[in-house]
Short mmCIF file of C-alpha atoms in Angstrom, two decimals:
data_model
loop_
_atom_site.label_atom_id
_atom_site.label_comp_id
_atom_site.label_asym_id
_atom_site.label_seq_id
_atom_site.Cartn_x
_atom_site.Cartn_y
_atom_site.Cartn_z
CA MET A 25 0.36 -0.33 -18.16
CA PRO A 26 2.80 2.59 -18.60
CA GLU A 27 3.84 4.73 -15.63
CA THR A 28 1.77 7.70 -16.83
CA ALA A 29 -1.50 5.69 -16.85
CA PRO A 30 -2.26 6.09 -13.08
CA ARG A 31 -1.64 9.84 -13.33
CA ARG A 32 -3.90 10.01 -16.36
CA PHE A 33 -6.55 8.01 -14.51
CA ARG A 34 -6.41 10.36 -11.50
CA HIS A 35 -6.59 13.40 -13.80
CA LEU A 36 -9.73 12.05 -15.49
CA LEU A 37 -11.33 11.24 -12.15
CA LEU A 38 -10.57 14.71 -10.77
CA ARG A 39 -12.00 16.32 -13.86
CA ALA A 40 -15.11 14.14 -13.64
CA VAL A 41 -15.63 15.15 -10.00
CA LEU A 42 -14.41 18.73 -9.78
CA LEU A 43 -16.19 20.15 -12.84
CA PRO A 44 -19.69 18.95 -11.89
CA LEU A 45 -18.94 20.00 -8.30
CA GLY A 46 -18.09 23.52 -9.51
CA LEU A 47 -21.33 23.67 -11.50
CA LEU A 48 -23.29 22.52 -8.46
CA LEU A 49 -21.68 25.21 -6.29
CA LEU A 50 -22.52 27.85 -8.90
CA LEU A 51 -26.10 26.60 -9.00
CA ALA A 52 -26.27 26.70 -5.22
CA GLY A 53 -25.06 30.35 -5.25
CA ILE A 54 -27.66 31.37 -7.83
CA LEU A 55 -30.44 29.57 -6.01
CA LEU A 56 -29.36 31.17 -2.73
CA TRP A 57 -29.45 34.62 -4.33
CA SER A 58 -32.90 33.96 -5.84
CA VAL A 59 -34.29 32.61 -2.57
CA SER A 60 -32.85 35.64 -0.74
CA ASN A 61 -34.72 37.94 -3.16
CA LEU A 62 -37.88 35.91 -2.64
CA ILE A 63 -37.60 36.15 1.15
CA ARG A 64 -36.97 39.88 0.96
CA ALA A 65 -40.01 40.39 -1.30
CA GLN A 66 -42.18 38.32 1.05
CA GLU A 67 -40.89 40.32 4.02
CA ASP A 68 -41.74 43.58 2.26
CA ALA A 69 -45.24 42.26 1.53
CA ARG A 70 -45.64 41.28 5.17
CA HIS A 71 -44.58 44.79 6.27
CA SER A 72 -47.09 46.34 3.92
CA GLN A 73 -49.82 44.14 5.35
CA GLN A 74 -48.82 45.12 8.88
CA SER A 75 -48.91 48.79 7.87
CA LEU A 76 -52.45 48.34 6.52
CA THR A 77 -53.49 46.72 9.79
CA ARG A 78 -52.01 49.59 11.80
CA LEU A 79 -53.69 52.13 9.51
CA GLU A 80 -57.05 50.49 10.09
CA ARG A 81 -56.36 50.45 13.80
CA ALA A 82 -55.41 54.13 13.79
CA ARG A 83 -58.58 54.95 11.83
CA GLN A 84 -60.68 53.03 14.36
CA LEU A 85 -59.05 54.78 17.32
CA LEU A 86 -59.65 58.20 15.76
CA VAL A 87 -63.28 57.31 15.13
CA ASP A 88 -63.64 56.12 18.76
CA ARG A 89 -62.10 59.32 19.97
CA GLU A 90 -64.39 61.53 17.85
CA THR A 91 -67.50 59.48 18.71
CA GLY A 92 -66.72 59.51 22.43
CA LEU A 93 -66.18 63.30 22.43
CA ARG A 94 -69.38 63.94 20.52
CA GLY A 95 -71.47 61.70 22.83
CA TYR A 96 -70.05 63.37 25.90
CA LEU A 97 -70.76 66.85 24.59
CA LEU A 98 -74.33 65.95 23.59
CA THR A 99 -75.26 63.97 26.74
CA GLY A 100 -72.85 65.25 29.34
CA LYS A 101 -72.37 61.67 30.60
CA PRO A 102 -68.77 60.83 31.57
CA ALA A 103 -69.24 57.26 30.28
CA PHE A 104 -68.96 58.60 26.75
CA LEU A 105 -65.47 59.91 27.56
CA GLU A 106 -64.16 56.41 28.27
CA PRO A 107 -63.55 55.39 24.59
CA TYR A 108 -62.32 58.92 23.94
CA GLN A 109 -59.67 58.61 26.67
CA THR A 110 -58.79 54.93 25.90
CA ALA A 111 -58.26 55.74 22.25
CA GLY A 112 -56.22 58.79 23.23
CA GLN A 113 -53.87 56.63 25.33
CA GLU A 114 -53.41 53.97 22.65
CA LEU A 115 -53.30 56.15 19.56
CA PRO A 116 -49.70 57.60 19.99
CA ALA A 117 -48.15 54.13 20.16
CA VAL A 118 -50.09 52.94 17.11
CA VAL A 119 -49.12 56.03 15.10
CA ASP A 120 -45.44 55.65 16.13
CA ALA A 121 -45.43 51.99 15.07
CA LEU A 122 -47.11 52.93 11.81
CA GLU A 123 -44.49 55.60 11.14
CA ARG A 124 -41.61 53.17 11.89
CA SER A 125 -43.03 50.62 9.48
CA MET A 126 -43.00 53.30 6.75
CA GLU A 127 -39.46 54.54 7.31
CA GLY A 128 -38.27 52.88 4.09
CA GLU A 129 -40.89 54.73 1.99
CA PRO A 130 -40.04 58.46 1.47
CA GLY A 131 -43.47 59.27 -0.02
CA GLN A 132 -45.39 57.74 2.87
CA ARG A 133 -43.22 59.56 5.39
CA ALA A 134 -44.64 62.78 3.96
CA TRP A 135 -48.15 61.36 4.37
CA MET A 136 -47.37 60.43 7.98
CA LYS A 137 -46.11 63.94 8.63
CA GLU A 138 -49.37 65.37 7.28
CA LEU A 139 -51.38 62.84 9.31
CA ARG A 140 -49.60 63.86 12.51
CA GLU A 141 -50.26 67.59 11.80
CA ARG A 142 -53.96 66.99 11.09
CA TRP A 143 -54.25 64.74 14.15
CA ARG A 144 -52.65 67.41 16.42
CA ASP A 145 -54.95 70.04 14.85
CA TRP A 146 -57.98 67.91 15.66
CA GLU A 147 -56.72 67.31 19.19
CA ARG A 148 -56.37 71.07 19.79
CA PHE A 149 -59.87 71.59 18.44
CA ALA A 150 -61.22 68.80 20.69
CA ASP A 151 -59.48 70.32 23.70
CA GLU A 152 -61.07 73.71 22.91
CA GLU A 153 -64.55 72.09 22.72
CA LEU A 154 -64.07 70.32 26.03
CA SER A 155 -62.73 73.48 27.64
CA LEU A 156 -65.80 75.47 26.49
CA PHE A 157 -68.07 72.63 27.66
CA HIS A 158 -66.52 72.56 31.10
CA GLN A 159 -66.47 76.37 31.40
CA GLY A 160 -70.10 76.64 30.24
CA GLY A 161 -69.22 78.45 27.05
CA ASP A 162 -70.98 78.28 23.71
CA TRP A 163 -69.53 74.93 22.69
CA LEU A 164 -72.63 74.06 20.66
CA SER A 165 -71.98 76.81 18.11
CA VAL A 166 -68.47 75.47 17.70
CA VAL A 167 -69.86 72.03 17.02
CA ARG A 168 -72.44 73.37 14.62
CA SER A 169 -69.80 75.28 12.71
CA GLY A 170 -68.60 71.88 11.34
CA ALA A 171 -64.93 72.67 12.01
CA GLY A 172 -64.44 69.42 13.92
CA LYS A 173 -66.01 67.37 11.15
CA ASP A 174 -63.86 69.10 8.56
CA ARG A 175 -60.73 68.26 10.53
CA MET A 176 -61.76 64.63 10.99
CA ASP A 177 -62.66 64.36 7.29
CA ALA A 178 -59.22 65.67 6.44
CA ILE A 179 -57.71 63.01 8.71
CA ARG A 180 -59.83 60.31 7.02
CA ALA A 181 -58.82 61.55 3.62
CA THR A 182 -55.17 61.40 4.62
CA LEU A 183 -55.66 57.90 6.02
CA ASP A 184 -57.45 56.84 2.83
CA ALA A 185 -54.58 58.17 0.76
CA ILE A 186 -52.03 56.36 2.92
CA VAL A 187 -54.07 53.14 2.79
CA ALA A 188 -54.44 53.39 -0.97
CA GLU A 189 -50.75 53.93 -1.46
CA THR A 190 -49.84 51.18 1.04
CA ARG A 191 -52.18 48.74 -0.67
CA GLN A 192 -50.61 49.65 -3.98
CA HIS A 193 -47.17 48.99 -2.51
CA ALA A 194 -48.36 45.71 -0.96
CA SER A 195 -49.77 44.65 -4.30
CA LEU A 196 -46.51 45.51 -6.07
CA ARG A 197 -44.46 43.66 -3.46
CA GLY A 198 -46.75 40.66 -3.72
CA LEU A 199 -46.26 40.65 -7.46
CA GLU A 200 -42.51 40.96 -6.93
CA ALA A 201 -42.56 38.02 -4.49
CA GLU A 202 -44.59 35.95 -6.93
CA ARG A 203 -42.23 36.86 -9.74
CA ALA A 204 -39.21 36.01 -7.56
CA GLY A 205 -40.76 32.64 -6.69
CA ARG A 206 -41.35 31.84 -10.35
CA THR A 207 -37.78 32.94 -11.11
CA VAL A 208 -36.44 30.59 -8.43
CA LEU A 209 -38.44 27.68 -9.73
CA LEU A 210 -37.54 28.35 -13.35
CA ALA A 211 -33.85 28.97 -12.66
CA GLY A 212 -33.62 25.92 -10.42
CA GLY A 213 -35.31 23.72 -12.98
CA LEU A 214 -33.16 24.98 -15.83
CA TRP A 215 -29.92 24.63 -13.90
CA THR A 216 -30.85 21.20 -12.60
CA LEU A 217 -31.57 20.12 -16.14
CA ALA A 218 -28.31 21.69 -17.36
CA VAL A 219 -26.26 20.04 -14.61
CA GLY A 220 -27.90 16.70 -15.30
CA VAL A 221 -27.09 16.98 -18.99
CA LEU A 222 -23.50 18.04 -18.22
CA LEU A 223 -23.02 15.22 -15.74
CA ALA A 224 -24.33 12.68 -18.22
CA TRP A 225 -22.10 14.09 -20.96
CA PHE A 226 -18.99 14.21 -18.77
CA SER A 227 -19.62 10.74 -17.35
CA ARG A 228 -20.02 9.27 -20.81
CA ARG A 229 -16.91 11.09 -22.04
CA GLN A 230 -14.79 9.97 -19.05
CA LEU A 231 -15.99 6.39 -19.38
CA ILE A 232 -15.08 6.37 -23.07
CA LEU A 233 -11.61 7.79 -22.29
CA LEU A 234 -11.06 5.29 -19.48
CA ALA A 235 -12.17 2.42 -21.69
CA ARG A 236 -9.71 3.54 -24.38
CA GLU A 237 -6.89 3.87 -21.83
CA TYR A 238 -7.52 0.45 -20.36
CA GLY A 239 -7.91 -1.06 -23.80
CA ALA A 240 -4.53 0.32 -24.82
CA SER A 241 -2.96 -0.81 -21.53
CA LEU A 242 -4.44 -4.29 -21.93
CA ALA A 243 -3.06 -4.51 -25.46
CA ARG A 244 0.40 -3.50 -24.18
CA VAL A 245 0.19 -6.09 -21.40
CA HIS A 246 -0.78 -8.78 -23.90
CA ALA A 247 2.09 -7.75 -26.17
CA GLN A 248 4.54 -7.90 -23.25
CA ALA A 249 3.17 -11.30 -22.22
CA ASP A 250 3.58 -12.58 -25.79
CA ALA A 251 7.14 -11.25 -25.84
CA LEU A 252 7.88 -12.94 -22.50
CA ARG A 253 6.43 -16.23 -23.71
CA ALA A 254 8.50 -16.01 -26.89
CA SER A 255 11.60 -15.21 -24.84
CA GLU A 256 10.83 -18.10 -22.48
CA ALA A 257 10.42 -20.45 -25.43
CA ARG A 258 13.75 -19.31 -26.91
CA LEU A 259 15.41 -19.73 -23.52
CA GLU A 260 13.97 -23.21 -23.06
CA SER A 261 15.10 -24.15 -26.55
CA ARG A 262 18.58 -22.84 -25.81
CA VAL A 263 18.70 -24.70 -22.48
CA ALA A 264 17.55 -27.92 -24.17
CA GLN A 265 20.23 -27.47 -26.81
CA ARG A 266 22.91 -26.83 -24.17
CA THR A 267 21.68 -29.84 -22.15
CA HIS A 268 21.88 -32.03 -25.23
CA GLU A 269 25.37 -30.75 -25.98
CA LEU A 270 26.41 -31.33 -22.36
CA THR A 271 24.99 -34.86 -22.40
CA VAL A 272 26.86 -35.64 -25.58
CA ALA A 273 30.06 -34.15 -24.12
CA ASN A 274 29.66 -36.21 -20.93
CA LYS A 275 29.18 -39.37 -22.94
CA GLU A 276 32.22 -38.53 -25.03
CA LEU A 277 34.21 -37.81 -21.86
CA GLU A 278 33.07 -41.06 -20.28
CA SER A 279 34.03 -42.98 -23.41
CA PHE A 280 37.34 -41.16 -23.54
CA SER A 281 38.05 -41.90 -19.83
CA TYR A 282 37.22 -45.56 -20.29
CA SER A 283 39.41 -45.78 -23.38
CA VAL A 284 42.28 -43.96 -21.70
CA SER A 285 42.11 -46.12 -18.58
CA HIS A 286 41.87 -49.30 -20.67
CA ASP A 287 44.61 -48.25 -23.08
CA LEU A 288 46.93 -47.02 -20.32
CA ARG A 289 46.46 -50.04 -18.09
CA SER A 290 47.76 -52.48 -20.75
CA PRO A 291 51.21 -50.81 -21.19
CA LEU A 292 51.40 -50.26 -17.42
CA ARG A 293 50.81 -53.95 -16.79
CA ALA A 294 53.38 -54.76 -19.49
CA ILE A 295 55.95 -52.41 -17.91
CA ASP A 296 55.33 -53.84 -14.45
CA GLY A 297 55.43 -57.43 -15.80
CA PHE A 298 58.64 -56.93 -17.80
CA ALA A 299 60.26 -55.23 -14.80
CA GLN A 300 59.26 -58.12 -12.56
CA ALA A 301 60.54 -60.65 -15.14
CA LEU A 302 63.83 -58.76 -15.45
CA LEU A 303 64.12 -58.71 -11.67
CA GLU A 304 63.51 -62.44 -11.37
CA ASP A 305 65.71 -63.54 -14.32
CA ASP A 306 68.60 -61.13 -14.15
CA GLY A 307 68.28 -59.69 -10.67
CA PRO A 308 71.55 -61.23 -9.41
CA ARG A 309 73.47 -59.78 -12.34
CA LEU A 310 72.14 -56.27 -11.94
CA SER A 311 74.09 -53.64 -10.09
CA PRO A 312 72.61 -51.99 -7.00
CA GLU A 313 71.89 -48.89 -9.05
CA GLY A 314 70.10 -51.01 -11.66
CA LEU A 315 68.01 -52.69 -8.96
CA ARG A 316 67.12 -49.24 -7.53
CA LEU A 317 66.05 -47.96 -10.94
CA LEU A 318 64.06 -51.12 -11.60
CA SER A 319 62.27 -50.69 -8.24
CA ARG A 320 61.46 -47.05 -9.03
CA LEU A 321 60.12 -48.15 -12.42
CA GLN A 322 57.71 -50.60 -10.77
CA GLY A 323 56.69 -47.97 -8.20
CA ALA A 324 55.93 -45.41 -10.91
CA ALA A 325 53.81 -47.94 -12.80
CA THR A 326 51.92 -48.78 -9.61
CA ARG A 327 51.39 -45.09 -8.80
CA MET A 328 50.11 -44.34 -12.28
CA GLY A 329 47.64 -47.24 -12.02
CA GLN A 330 46.38 -45.87 -8.70
CA LEU A 331 46.08 -42.42 -10.22
CA ILE A 332 43.98 -43.82 -13.08
CA ASP A 333 41.73 -45.61 -10.58
CA ASP A 334 41.25 -42.44 -8.50
CA LEU A 335 40.41 -40.33 -11.56
CA LEU A 336 37.87 -42.87 -12.72
CA LEU A 337 36.36 -42.90 -9.22
CA LEU A 338 36.11 -39.09 -9.20
CA SER A 339 34.44 -39.20 -12.60
CA ARG A 340 31.92 -41.83 -11.46
CA VAL A 341 31.15 -39.82 -8.32
CA THR A 342 30.35 -36.77 -10.43
CA ARG A 343 28.12 -38.65 -12.86
CA ALA A 344 26.46 -41.17 -10.58
CA GLU A 345 22.80 -40.68 -9.66
CA VAL A 346 22.37 -40.10 -5.91
CA GLN A 347 20.02 -42.54 -4.18
CA ARG A 348 18.17 -41.43 -1.04
CA GLU A 349 17.83 -44.00 1.76
CA PRO A 350 18.74 -44.28 5.45
CA VAL A 351 22.44 -45.08 5.92
CA ASP A 352 24.08 -46.23 9.19
CA LEU A 353 27.23 -44.11 9.16
CA SER A 354 28.51 -45.71 12.36
CA ALA A 355 28.37 -49.18 10.78
CA LEU A 356 30.05 -47.89 7.61
CA ALA A 357 32.88 -46.29 9.63
CA THR A 358 33.34 -49.51 11.65
CA SER A 359 33.60 -51.54 8.44
CA VAL A 360 36.14 -49.13 6.91
CA LEU A 361 38.34 -49.12 10.01
CA GLN A 362 38.22 -52.94 10.18
CA GLU A 363 39.56 -53.10 6.60
CA LEU A 364 42.31 -50.64 7.48
CA ARG A 365 43.29 -52.74 10.52
CA GLN A 366 43.40 -55.87 8.38
CA ARG A 367 45.83 -54.17 5.99
CA GLU A 368 48.11 -53.03 8.79
CA PRO A 369 47.37 -55.19 11.84
CA ALA A 370 50.56 -54.04 13.59
CA ARG A 371 49.38 -50.42 13.86
CA ASP A 372 48.64 -49.10 17.36
CA VAL A 373 45.53 -47.03 16.68
CA THR A 374 42.67 -46.27 19.07
CA CYS A 375 39.35 -45.62 17.31
CA SER A 376 36.34 -43.94 18.93
CA LEU A 377 33.09 -44.22 16.96
CA GLN A 378 29.79 -42.72 18.08
CA PRO A 379 27.14 -45.40 17.62
CA GLY A 380 23.76 -44.86 16.01
CA LEU A 381 24.74 -42.16 13.49
CA VAL A 382 22.15 -42.50 10.72
CA ALA A 383 21.70 -40.17 7.71
CA ARG A 384 19.76 -40.24 4.44
CA GLY A 385 21.97 -40.51 1.40
CA ASP A 386 23.56 -42.76 -1.16
CA PRO A 387 25.19 -45.71 0.72
CA ARG A 388 27.79 -46.34 -2.00
CA LEU A 389 28.93 -42.72 -2.19
CA LEU A 390 28.91 -42.30 1.60
CA ARG A 391 31.13 -45.37 1.94
CA VAL A 392 33.59 -43.80 -0.53
CA LEU A 393 33.45 -40.59 1.56
CA LEU A 394 34.27 -42.39 4.82
CA GLU A 395 36.95 -44.54 3.13
CA ASN A 396 38.77 -41.37 2.08
CA LEU A 397 38.37 -39.45 5.36
CA LEU A 398 39.16 -42.36 7.68
CA GLY A 399 41.88 -43.54 5.26
CA ASN A 400 43.53 -40.12 5.46
CA ALA A 401 43.29 -40.16 9.26
CA TRP A 402 44.80 -43.66 9.28
CA LYS A 403 47.56 -42.58 6.89
CA PHE A 404 48.53 -39.33 8.58
CA THR A 405 48.73 -40.98 12.02
CA SER A 406 51.03 -43.74 10.73
CA LYS A 407 54.19 -42.05 12.05
CA ARG A 408 52.82 -41.43 15.49
CA SER A 409 52.62 -43.71 18.47
CA GLY A 410 49.32 -43.71 20.35
CA ALA A 411 47.32 -42.73 17.28
CA HIS A 412 43.70 -41.80 17.91
CA ILE A 413 40.91 -41.52 15.36
CA GLU A 414 37.38 -40.32 16.20
CA PHE A 415 34.12 -40.21 14.28
CA PHE A 416 31.16 -38.48 15.91
CA SER A 417 28.39 -35.95 15.35
CA GLU A 418 27.78 -32.51 16.85
CA MET A 419 24.90 -30.03 16.44
CA VAL A 420 25.66 -26.53 15.12
CA ASP A 421 22.66 -24.14 14.72
CA GLY A 422 20.31 -27.13 14.70
CA VAL A 423 22.22 -28.90 11.87
CA PRO A 424 24.17 -32.12 12.53
CA HIS A 425 27.85 -31.92 11.59
CA TYR A 426 29.75 -35.22 11.18
CA VAL A 427 33.35 -35.03 12.36
CA VAL A 428 36.47 -37.10 11.66
CA ARG A 429 39.26 -36.11 14.02
CA ASP A 430 42.79 -37.50 14.36
CA ASN A 431 45.98 -36.63 16.18
CA GLY A 432 48.25 -37.12 13.17
CA VAL A 433 50.68 -34.75 11.49
CA GLY A 434 48.02 -32.20 10.57
CA PHE A 435 48.86 -29.47 8.01
CA ASP A 436 49.44 -25.77 7.65
CA MET A 437 46.10 -23.87 7.50
CA ALA A 438 47.72 -21.34 5.14
CA TYR A 439 47.21 -23.94 2.38
CA ALA A 440 43.71 -25.00 3.46
CA GLY A 441 42.20 -23.32 0.37
CA LYS A 442 43.86 -25.90 -1.87
CA LEU A 443 42.93 -28.88 0.29
CA PHE A 444 39.92 -29.99 -1.79
CA SER A 445 41.44 -29.29 -5.24
CA PRO A 446 42.59 -32.32 -7.30
CA PHE A 447 46.32 -33.12 -7.30
CA GLN A 448 46.97 -30.73 -4.37
CA ARG A 449 49.02 -32.33 -1.59
CA MET A 450 50.03 -30.99 1.83
CA HIS A 451 52.88 -33.51 2.30
CA LYS A 452 55.63 -35.07 0.22
CA PRO A 453 54.75 -38.37 -1.59
CA SER A 454 57.82 -39.90 0.00
CA ASP A 455 56.37 -39.22 3.47
CA PHE A 456 52.73 -40.09 2.81
CA PRO A 457 51.80 -41.81 -0.49
CA GLY A 458 48.71 -40.70 -2.37
CA THR A 459 47.42 -39.15 -5.55
CA GLY A 460 45.81 -35.94 -4.21
CA ILE A 461 42.38 -36.97 -5.52
CA GLY A 462 40.77 -38.27 -2.32
CA LEU A 463 39.58 -35.01 -0.69
CA ALA A 464 38.39 -33.67 -4.07
CA THR A 465 36.26 -36.83 -4.35
CA VAL A 466 34.98 -36.28 -0.77
CA GLN A 467 33.95 -32.71 -1.55
CA ARG A 468 32.07 -33.82 -4.69
CA ILE A 469 30.14 -36.42 -2.67
CA VAL A 470 29.24 -33.88 0.06
CA HIS A 471 28.07 -31.33 -2.50
CA ARG A 472 25.96 -33.94 -4.28
CA HIS A 473 24.23 -34.46 -0.92
CA ARG A 474 23.68 -30.65 -0.72
CA GLY A 475 26.07 -30.41 2.22
CA ASP A 476 29.32 -28.65 2.97
CA ILE A 477 32.73 -29.67 4.25
CA SER A 478 35.47 -27.78 6.07
CA ALA A 479 38.87 -28.59 7.56
CA GLN A 480 40.73 -27.40 10.62
CA ALA A 481 44.26 -28.47 11.49
CA THR A 482 47.46 -27.59 13.28
CA ARG A 483 50.79 -28.77 12.01
CA GLY A 484 51.92 -31.69 14.18
CA SER A 485 48.68 -31.78 16.23
CA GLY A 486 46.19 -33.52 13.96
CA ALA A 487 43.29 -32.49 11.75
CA ILE A 488 39.51 -32.16 12.01
CA LEU A 489 37.19 -32.49 9.00
CA ARG A 490 33.48 -31.62 9.39
CA PHE A 491 30.82 -32.29 6.81
CA THR A 492 27.03 -31.97 6.61
CA LEU A 493 24.40 -33.80 4.61
CA GLN A 494 21.65 -31.24 5.12
CA GLU A 495 18.89 -32.28 2.73
CA ALA A 496 19.77 -35.94 3.06
CA GLU A 497 19.33 -36.19 6.80
CA ALA A 498 17.41 -39.09 8.34
#
């Protein structure tokens, strides 16, 4: 999948979420506005209904007041004044509440102003009738004149007009509330349907785009996998070809080494044999210089034979298959040192071997390793009295290190980097004979056991060689 695919995926997801969310918020705003209009219309209708109730209450109080006054004037009984006085105490509060409920209607405020004037006019007229009645005046002629009835009829007419107009307003507000409710339902239904259709359309579109993106990404992944498999096949073919070439080269090298060793050994044996025959037949007639040259000739032939043997050994070590089995290194070291003592029984050498050293490895190669290390220790202590050779094990970071230590001539650590290279020697051949192949063979054996080897020495104070056999341990 390319690097832009995750960004594209996030962009599609955001678009799929944010756009419907924006539409839903817009729908919520419209519905809130419609519901607000509906609530306001219902509140107006409720106010109109309250106004009608207060108008009816005001009408009833005025009637009680007129009826109470008339009964008192006709009978003279104070009991008839009770509704007159009760209605008079309650009527101002009812009229004030009625006027407050009509503050938002300019036309009805004018009606309320007229109602208050007619009501005050009737109250003055009622007070005059009561005053005449209490003073013993001609109150009956005032009643008969019909002036009180005319005033009350005017009040009723005003109340009827206000009620008619209020009912008309209440009816209009009810219609507005009903219309607002229908608008809310219709708008909500339409927008819900629209949002549902948009969501379905966007979801289908996003799914199609995602499917295309993933299809393209999957095709690219398959193409890359095919390319990797083809590259792997080419690489395996190339490795197989190189392995075949290397196998052929190794066989050719092995054949060449065998031929060289066989072909070189014959003339060497002839040279050594002729030199020995010359020494035996004509030795007394040869001059001292001739005898010296003849001895050097035999020595060179012997050295070249040893060199051929060491090279063949190094070659076999490199090519030999490593066997894994428990090997008693202490027993191997004891056997090697016994052979060395048999060769030079006059040597004064003290050997210290740690018993019970067992490792997993190839017994044949490990014997060659110890023959070289202990042989070097034996050789480089040959010019020292009180020679001491040790073989033991020590643990470093949880890994056993096998150590061969001697107190021989040692070597200069400045040349330690060349110690394990073939044909590199730290001492003159006249001092210590050798071919310079032994430590190179040792290093090959250690590496074939997945181990490592190092050397530490001081000139004139001996040498220490440590090696590990890490994956071949017992």
